[in-house]
Structure formats: C-alpha cells, structure tokens
Amino acid sequence: MTHPFNVLHHICIVVHDLDKTVAYYEKLGVGPWFDYPKSSPYVQFEVPNQAASDEMRYKCVDLENVQLQICQPSALDSPQRRFLDQHGEGVYHLGFEVPDCDAGEAQARAMGLDVIARGRRADGSGFSYFDTRSGAGTVLEIRKSS
C-alpha cells in the first residue's frame, strides 16, 4: 500500500486578487482557466468557517503534469485568509490524489497528523486537509476525484 502523499494532483496558491493573477498567468500563455468545479453537495462537510468557505473564489488550470489552483479568500476568517494576512501571497497547500479518502485519512492520522478540514460526497469523493504547515512548510491535502 502506498502512502497518501504519493500522487501530486494540484498546487494551491492564495492571492489578494484572483482576476489580476489569472490575467498575469494568461499573459504568460498559461490557460485556459476554469472555475473550481464544486460538483455535487457534500454529505459531510467540516470546515472552520462555512460562510468563509462558501465565499472563497477559485480558478484552476490543468497543466500537463499537475493542476494549478488560485484561491482568493473572502474577508471572513478562514485558514486561507489568515495565511494571506500573515505571509502574503503564496502556496497554501499541496493536494494529493488518493483512491479512497477515508483510507487515506486513516493512514495520515496513523502518522500522527490532525485533520483541519474535511468533506465527503455520497459517491465517496472528497478531501481532507491536515495540520502539516509546521513540519512540511505547507498544508497537505488528500482528495479523491468524482
């Protein structure tokens, strides 16, 4: 069995101005960008601030080897807003694809990692974010795509 942080899916960067950042990347030939595909609703959704999560804006681009996500948090309190206020723009998290979110989360917990946010859809897809900034330099996330 592989560990949950084996297949990099995306890099997420938090920014002050989503539109300005996407326009800059487009000038460099990076695109096309699309809105984060918030598909079917979560049947389990545990985040520090639901309202802040709902107001976050994301744009994504699929590169040949990884997805790049740009996130603009709202003014409401969230881990992303706090990161932006304390550190400025930069990489907020690395997202890794797993075949099973629950199994991946259990593996990460067995490694001593605490979950800071999680969500699951009825089809088993979803995500888990872990409190890894102090050790890894960034938040690590696992996700299973729909």
One Martini backbone bead per residue (centre of mass of N, CA, C, O) as a GRO file, in nm:
protein
  146
    1MET     BB    1   0.096   0.036   0.022
    2THR     BB    2   0.053   0.357  -0.017
    3HIS     BB    3   0.087   0.669   0.046
    4PRO     BB    4  -0.106   0.970   0.046
    5PHE     BB    5   0.177   1.132  -0.066
    6ASN     BB    6   0.226   1.039  -0.401
    7VAL     BB    7  -0.004   1.205  -0.580
    8LEU     BB    8   0.009   1.482  -0.750
    9HIS     BB    9  -0.247   1.723  -0.833
   10HIS     BB   10  -0.197   2.008  -0.664
   11ILE     BB   11  -0.158   2.370  -0.651
   12CYS     BB   12  -0.214   2.620  -0.397
   13ILE     BB   13  -0.280   2.972  -0.436
   14VAL     BB   14  -0.281   3.262  -0.257
   15VAL     BB   15  -0.470   3.571  -0.317
   16HIS     BB   16  -0.594   3.894  -0.356
   17ASP     BB   17  -0.626   3.876  -0.695
   18LEU     BB   18  -0.757   3.668  -0.912
   19ASP     BB   19  -0.785   3.819  -1.186
   20LYS     BB   20  -0.495   3.931  -1.198
   21THR     BB   21  -0.347   3.658  -1.184
   22VAL     BB   22  -0.475   3.521  -1.429
   23ALA     BB   23  -0.389   3.738  -1.635
   24TYR     BB   24  -0.089   3.692  -1.601
   25TYR     BB   25  -0.079   3.396  -1.685
   26GLU     BB   26  -0.203   3.446  -1.967
   27LYS     BB   27   0.039   3.619  -2.068
   28LEU     BB   28   0.221   3.341  -2.037
   29GLY     BB   29   0.015   3.100  -2.154
   30VAL     BB   30  -0.178   3.024  -1.920
   31GLY     BB   31  -0.419   2.777  -2.014
   32PRO     BB   32  -0.725   2.732  -1.937
   33TRP     BB   33  -0.955   2.861  -1.721
   34PHE     BB   34  -1.145   2.747  -1.429
   35ASP     BB   35  -1.380   2.681  -1.227
   36TYR     BB   36  -1.430   2.536  -0.955
   37PRO     BB   37  -1.570   2.209  -0.929
   38LYS     BB   38  -1.857   2.226  -0.763
   39SER     BB   39  -2.028   1.976  -0.721
   40SER     BB   40  -2.164   1.789  -0.543
   41PRO     BB   41  -2.272   1.763  -0.244
   42TYR     BB   42  -2.203   1.739   0.080
   43VAL     BB   43  -2.250   1.504   0.350
   44GLN     BB   44  -1.969   1.603   0.452
   45PHE     BB   45  -1.877   1.916   0.642
   46GLU     BB   46  -1.556   2.028   0.778
   47VAL     BB   47  -1.511   2.362   0.871
   48PRO     BB   48  -1.422   2.650   1.028
   49ASN     BB   49  -1.591   2.830   0.787
   50GLN     BB   50  -1.857   2.821   0.591
   51ALA     BB   51  -1.885   3.110   0.481
   52ALA     BB   52  -1.592   3.138   0.381
   53SER     BB   53  -1.598   2.898   0.190
   54ASP     BB   54  -1.834   3.002   0.007
   55GLU     BB   55  -1.657   3.281  -0.075
   56MET     BB   56  -1.452   3.145  -0.221
   57ARG     BB   57  -1.217   3.178  -0.489
   58TYR     BB   58  -1.167   2.982  -0.794
   59LYS     BB   59  -0.896   2.880  -1.011
   60CYS     BB   60  -0.813   2.660  -1.291
   61VAL     BB   61  -0.536   2.455  -1.425
   62ASP     BB   62  -0.435   2.219  -1.668
   63LEU     BB   63  -0.156   2.072  -1.684
   64GLU     BB   64   0.042   1.817  -1.781
   65ASN     BB   65   0.128   1.744  -1.448
   66VAL     BB   66  -0.069   1.970  -1.314
   67GLN     BB   67  -0.261   2.150  -1.096
   68LEU     BB   68  -0.369   2.489  -1.078
   69GLN     BB   69  -0.452   2.694  -0.794
   70ILE     BB   70  -0.657   2.980  -0.732
   71CYS     BB   71  -0.701   3.175  -0.425
   72GLN     BB   72  -0.971   3.386  -0.290
   73PRO     BB   73  -1.029   3.506  -0.006
   74SER     BB   74  -1.219   3.633   0.205
   75ALA     BB   75  -1.269   3.841   0.485
   76LEU     BB   76  -1.322   3.602   0.626
   77ASP     BB   77  -1.251   3.369   0.847
   78SER     BB   78  -0.958   3.174   0.758
   79PRO     BB   79  -0.685   3.001   0.683
   80GLN     BB   80  -0.633   3.157   0.416
   81ARG     BB   81  -0.658   3.445   0.530
   82ARG     BB   82  -0.436   3.418   0.744
   83PHE     BB   83  -0.209   3.354   0.554
   84LEU     BB   84  -0.225   3.611   0.382
   85ASP     BB   85  -0.187   3.813   0.621
   86GLN     BB   86   0.094   3.683   0.730
   87HIS     BB   87   0.251   3.598   0.427
   88GLY     BB   88   0.104   3.623   0.182
   89GLU     BB   89   0.154   3.525  -0.112
   90GLY     BB   90   0.100   3.165  -0.178
   91VAL     BB   91   0.147   2.854  -0.078
   92TYR     BB   92  -0.097   2.661   0.088
   93HIS     BB   93  -0.125   2.383  -0.090
   94LEU     BB   94  -0.109   2.028  -0.130
   95GLY     BB   95  -0.250   1.796  -0.363
   96PHE     BB   96  -0.362   1.454  -0.325
   97GLU     BB   97  -0.424   1.158  -0.478
   98VAL     BB   98  -0.677   0.915  -0.395
   99PRO     BB   99  -0.872   0.620  -0.390
  100ASP     BB  100  -0.931   0.677  -0.062
  101CYS     BB  101  -1.016   0.893   0.179
  102ASP     BB  102  -1.051   0.729   0.437
  103ALA     BB  103  -0.784   0.570   0.416
  104GLY     BB  104  -0.597   0.817   0.393
  105GLU     BB  105  -0.678   0.945   0.660
  106ALA     BB  106  -0.599   0.707   0.839
  107GLN     BB  107  -0.301   0.710   0.765
  108ALA     BB  108  -0.241   1.001   0.858
  109ARG     BB  109  -0.330   0.960   1.151
  110ALA     BB  110  -0.116   0.731   1.204
  111MET     BB  111   0.115   0.965   1.162
  112GLY     BB  112  -0.013   1.219   1.345
  113LEU     BB  113  -0.237   1.367   1.188
  114ASP     BB  114  -0.437   1.647   1.168
  115VAL     BB  115  -0.753   1.753   1.106
  116ILE     BB  116  -0.892   2.069   0.958
  117ALA     BB  117  -1.047   1.940   0.702
  118ARG     BB  118  -1.364   1.809   0.555
  119GLY     BB  119  -1.504   1.604   0.276
  120ARG     BB  120  -1.810   1.432   0.155
  121ARG     BB  121  -1.952   1.236  -0.080
  122ALA     BB  122  -2.167   0.992  -0.182
  123ASP     BB  123  -1.931   0.871  -0.389
  124GLY     BB  124  -1.645   0.928  -0.203
  125SER     BB  125  -1.566   1.187  -0.255
  126GLY     BB  126  -1.297   1.429  -0.161
  127PHE     BB  127  -1.150   1.564   0.154
  128SER     BB  128  -0.828   1.634   0.334
  129TYR     BB  129  -0.687   1.834   0.584
  130PHE     BB  130  -0.362   1.906   0.723
  131ASP     BB  131  -0.146   1.972   1.004
  132THR     BB  132   0.170   2.063   0.829
  133ARG     BB  133   0.321   2.336   0.828
  134SER     BB  134   0.556   2.297   1.041
  135GLY     BB  135   0.684   2.042   0.881
  136ALA     BB  136   0.622   2.106   0.549
  137GLY     BB  137   0.544   2.430   0.495
  138THR     BB  138   0.253   2.305   0.444
  139VAL     BB  139  -0.038   2.207   0.340
  140LEU     BB  140  -0.201   1.892   0.333
  141GLU     BB  141  -0.382   1.708   0.080
  142ILE     BB  142  -0.656   1.499   0.019
  143ARG     BB  143  -0.806   1.334  -0.278
  144LYS     BB  144  -1.116   1.248  -0.446
  145SER     BB  145  -1.242   1.205  -0.736
  146SER     BB  146  -1.542   1.178  -0.927
   0.00000   0.00000   0.00000
